[in-house]
Amino acid sequence: QVQLVESGGGLVQAGGSLRLSCVASGRTVSGDILGWFRQAPGKEREFVAALLRSGTTYADSVKGRFTTSRDNAKNTVYLQMNSLKPEDTAIYYCATALYSRGINVSSRTSYNYWGQGTQVTVNS
């Protein structure tokens, strides 16, 4: 019943920035975890970042460069991506997971609903 729509992707040069948005609608439960994943051609979808009740967590590959945040009034989650590298090129997805203590937030199997993805391309 949850619908997620990502936007904000595009083409950017190495070292540049992009801000992705994920707008949620039809949510039936509160306190869900919001995760960001990305998938490059020929690769498995990989964890990027997550928003939890206690704060945020990030993949080692993006720590210090990416920041995720939430605006509850707008039902929107953001992924601010700075100092972009060519290896950041991928389709980026947002997803929701039911909150439970100790779940693996970096595993895509923990998530129930997914957006359609938005393409991010970083040129060198």
PDB file of C-alpha atoms in Angstrom:
ATOM      1  CA  GLN A   1       0.000   0.000   0.000  1.00  0.00           C
ATOM      2  CA  VAL A   2       3.035   2.266   0.300  1.00  0.00           C
ATOM      3  CA  GLN A   3       4.098   4.169  -2.783  1.00  0.00           C
ATOM      4  CA  LEU A   4       7.538   5.732  -3.087  1.00  0.00           C
ATOM      5  CA  VAL A   5       8.676   8.086  -5.830  1.00  0.00           C
ATOM      6  CA  GLU A   6      12.305   9.125  -6.246  1.00  0.00           C
ATOM      7  CA  SER A   7      13.461  12.203  -8.104  1.00  0.00           C
ATOM      8  CA  GLY A   8      16.485  14.459  -8.433  1.00  0.00           C
ATOM      9  CA  GLY A   9      18.844  12.258 -10.392  1.00  0.00           C
ATOM     10  CA  GLY A  10      20.811  13.489 -13.349  1.00  0.00           C
ATOM     11  CA  LEU A  11      24.223  13.989 -14.872  1.00  0.00           C
ATOM     12  CA  VAL A  12      26.927  15.662 -12.807  1.00  0.00           C
ATOM     13  CA  GLN A  13      30.691  16.017 -13.022  1.00  0.00           C
ATOM     14  CA  ALA A  14      33.002  14.378 -10.516  1.00  0.00           C
ATOM     15  CA  GLY A  15      33.193  16.438  -7.348  1.00  0.00           C
ATOM     16  CA  GLY A  16      29.722  17.841  -7.818  1.00  0.00           C
ATOM     17  CA  SER A  17      26.540  17.390  -5.817  1.00  0.00           C
ATOM     18  CA  LEU A  18      22.994  16.140  -6.253  1.00  0.00           C
ATOM     19  CA  ARG A  19      20.025  15.989  -3.909  1.00  0.00           C
ATOM     20  CA  LEU A  20      17.617  13.104  -4.308  1.00  0.00           C
ATOM     21  CA  SER A  21      14.075  13.149  -2.963  1.00  0.00           C
ATOM     22  CA  CYS A  22      11.793  10.280  -2.016  1.00  0.00           C
ATOM     23  CA  VAL A  23       8.118  11.120  -1.560  1.00  0.00           C
ATOM     24  CA  ALA A  24       5.971   8.591   0.282  1.00  0.00           C
ATOM     25  CA  SER A  25       2.223   8.105   0.077  1.00  0.00           C
ATOM     26  CA  GLY A  26      -0.258   5.488   1.214  1.00  0.00           C
ATOM     27  CA  ARG A  27       1.772   4.570   4.275  1.00  0.00           C
ATOM     28  CA  THR A  28      -0.163   2.377   6.692  1.00  0.00           C
ATOM     29  CA  VAL A  29       2.320   2.042   9.554  1.00  0.00           C
ATOM     30  CA  SER A  30       4.410   4.542  11.439  1.00  0.00           C
ATOM     31  CA  GLY A  31       8.023   4.317  12.477  1.00  0.00           C
ATOM     32  CA  ASP A  32       9.249   2.602   9.316  1.00  0.00           C
ATOM     33  CA  ILE A  33      12.895   2.577   8.358  1.00  0.00           C
ATOM     34  CA  LEU A  34      13.718   4.415   5.142  1.00  0.00           C
ATOM     35  CA  GLY A  35      16.643   3.024   3.198  1.00  0.00           C
ATOM     36  CA  TRP A  36      18.553   4.169   0.151  1.00  0.00           C
ATOM     37  CA  PHE A  37      20.061   1.620  -2.224  1.00  0.00           C
ATOM     38  CA  ARG A  38      21.770   1.844  -5.576  1.00  0.00           C
ATOM     39  CA  GLN A  39      22.354  -0.517  -8.460  1.00  0.00           C
ATOM     40  CA  ALA A  40      24.944  -0.186 -11.192  1.00  0.00           C
ATOM     41  CA  PRO A  41      24.706  -2.169 -14.452  1.00  0.00           C
ATOM     42  CA  GLY A  42      25.580  -5.807 -13.905  1.00  0.00           C
ATOM     43  CA  LYS A  43      25.788  -5.364 -10.142  1.00  0.00           C
ATOM     44  CA  GLU A  44      23.563  -6.319  -7.247  1.00  0.00           C
ATOM     45  CA  ARG A  45      21.584  -3.615  -5.516  1.00  0.00           C
ATOM     46  CA  GLU A  46      23.701  -2.281  -2.648  1.00  0.00           C
ATOM     47  CA  PHE A  47      22.989  -0.391   0.537  1.00  0.00           C
ATOM     48  CA  VAL A  48      23.747   3.327   0.666  1.00  0.00           C
ATOM     49  CA  ALA A  49      22.076   4.867   3.727  1.00  0.00           C
ATOM     50  CA  ALA A  50      19.156   4.495   6.121  1.00  0.00           C
ATOM     51  CA  LEU A  51      17.060   6.637   8.428  1.00  0.00           C
ATOM     52  CA  LEU A  52      16.144   4.987  11.704  1.00  0.00           C
ATOM     53  CA  ARG A  53      14.410   6.147  14.871  1.00  0.00           C
ATOM     54  CA  SER A  54      17.819   6.568  16.493  1.00  0.00           C
ATOM     55  CA  GLY A  55      19.478   8.405  13.625  1.00  0.00           C
ATOM     56  CA  THR A  56      21.190   7.591  10.372  1.00  0.00           C
ATOM     57  CA  THR A  57      23.619   5.001   9.121  1.00  0.00           C
ATOM     58  CA  TYR A  58      25.720   4.905   5.959  1.00  0.00           C
ATOM     59  CA  ALA A  59      27.707   2.518   3.848  1.00  0.00           C
ATOM     60  CA  ASP A  60      31.445   2.969   4.267  1.00  0.00           C
ATOM     61  CA  SER A  61      31.732   3.959   0.616  1.00  0.00           C
ATOM     62  CA  VAL A  62      29.631   7.101   1.122  1.00  0.00           C
ATOM     63  CA  LYS A  63      30.388   8.129   4.711  1.00  0.00           C
ATOM     64  CA  GLY A  64      31.361  11.764   4.932  1.00  0.00           C
ATOM     65  CA  ARG A  65      29.943  12.514   1.486  1.00  0.00           C
ATOM     66  CA  PHE A  66      26.241  11.589   1.632  1.00  0.00           C
ATOM     67  CA  THR A  67      23.615  12.695   4.135  1.00  0.00           C
ATOM     68  CA  THR A  68      20.032  11.485   4.442  1.00  0.00           C
ATOM     69  CA  SER A  69      17.308  13.441   6.215  1.00  0.00           C
ATOM     70  CA  ARG A  70      13.532  13.552   6.553  1.00  0.00           C
ATOM     71  CA  ASP A  71      10.871  16.237   6.356  1.00  0.00           C
ATOM     72  CA  ASN A  72       7.814  14.628   7.914  1.00  0.00           C
ATOM     73  CA  ALA A  73       5.557  17.558   7.024  1.00  0.00           C
ATOM     74  CA  LYS A  74       6.261  16.912   3.349  1.00  0.00           C
ATOM     75  CA  ASN A  75       6.354  13.105   3.606  1.00  0.00           C
ATOM     76  CA  THR A  76       9.745  13.345   1.967  1.00  0.00           C
ATOM     77  CA  VAL A  77      13.182  11.893   2.595  1.00  0.00           C
ATOM     78  CA  TYR A  78      16.300  13.384   1.048  1.00  0.00           C
ATOM     79  CA  LEU A  79      19.690  12.058   0.081  1.00  0.00           C
ATOM     80  CA  GLN A  80      22.237  14.842  -0.259  1.00  0.00           C
ATOM     81  CA  MET A  81      25.190  13.576  -2.267  1.00  0.00           C
ATOM     82  CA  ASN A  82      28.391  15.617  -2.248  1.00  0.00           C
ATOM     83  CA  SER A  83      31.861  15.027  -3.677  1.00  0.00           C
ATOM     84  CA  LEU A  84      30.421  12.622  -6.195  1.00  0.00           C
ATOM     85  CA  LYS A  85      32.673  10.070  -7.845  1.00  0.00           C
ATOM     86  CA  PRO A  86      32.239   8.123 -11.089  1.00  0.00           C
ATOM     87  CA  GLU A  87      31.764   4.963  -9.017  1.00  0.00           C
ATOM     88  CA  ASP A  88      28.616   6.541  -7.552  1.00  0.00           C
ATOM     89  CA  THR A  89      26.958   6.134 -10.955  1.00  0.00           C
ATOM     90  CA  ALA A  90      23.887   3.936 -10.495  1.00  0.00           C
ATOM     91  CA  ILE A  91      20.139   3.881 -10.283  1.00  0.00           C
ATOM     92  CA  TYR A  92      19.196   5.022  -6.792  1.00  0.00           C
ATOM     93  CA  TYR A  93      16.181   3.608  -4.973  1.00  0.00           C
ATOM     94  CA  CYS A  94      14.400   4.419  -1.752  1.00  0.00           C
ATOM     95  CA  ALA A  95      12.664   1.704   0.232  1.00  0.00           C
ATOM     96  CA  THR A  96      10.801   1.180   3.502  1.00  0.00           C
ATOM     97  CA  ALA A  97      11.144  -1.521   6.127  1.00  0.00           C
ATOM     98  CA  LEU A  98       8.996  -2.268   9.156  1.00  0.00           C
ATOM     99  CA  TYR A  99      10.823  -1.252  12.272  1.00  0.00           C
ATOM    100  CA  SER A 100      11.984  -4.043  14.540  1.00  0.00           C
ATOM    101  CA  ARG A 101      14.797  -4.070  17.015  1.00  0.00           C
ATOM    102  CA  GLY A 102      18.077  -5.260  15.564  1.00  0.00           C
ATOM    103  CA  ILE A 103      17.033  -5.805  11.956  1.00  0.00           C
ATOM    104  CA  ASN A 104      19.728  -5.605   9.306  1.00  0.00           C
ATOM    105  CA  VAL A 105      19.011  -2.247   7.707  1.00  0.00           C
ATOM    106  CA  SER A 106      21.694  -2.761   5.065  1.00  0.00           C
ATOM    107  CA  SER A 107      20.022  -5.857   3.624  1.00  0.00           C
ATOM    108  CA  ARG A 108      17.602  -5.298   0.775  1.00  0.00           C
ATOM    109  CA  THR A 109      15.600  -8.309   1.941  1.00  0.00           C
ATOM    110  CA  SER A 110      14.559  -6.307   5.016  1.00  0.00           C
ATOM    111  CA  TYR A 111      12.584  -3.846   2.912  1.00  0.00           C
ATOM    112  CA  ASN A 112       8.963  -4.208   1.889  1.00  0.00           C
ATOM    113  CA  TYR A 113       8.318  -1.392  -0.577  1.00  0.00           C
ATOM    114  CA  TRP A 114      10.510   0.155  -3.248  1.00  0.00           C
ATOM    115  CA  GLY A 115      10.431   3.190  -5.480  1.00  0.00           C
ATOM    116  CA  GLN A 116      11.028   3.086  -9.218  1.00  0.00           C
ATOM    117  CA  GLY A 117      14.552   4.484  -9.039  1.00  0.00           C
ATOM    118  CA  THR A 118      16.273   7.574 -10.364  1.00  0.00           C
ATOM    119  CA  GLN A 119      19.436   7.569 -12.471  1.00  0.00           C
ATOM    120  CA  VAL A 120      22.582   9.259 -11.207  1.00  0.00           C
ATOM    121  CA  THR A 121      25.489   9.553 -13.629  1.00  0.00           C
ATOM    122  CA  VAL A 122      28.829  11.032 -12.590  1.00  0.00           C
ATOM    123  CA  ASN A 123      31.292  12.004 -15.302  1.00  0.00           C
ATOM    124  CA  SER A 124      35.014  12.208 -14.697  1.00  0.00           C
TER     125      SER A 124
END
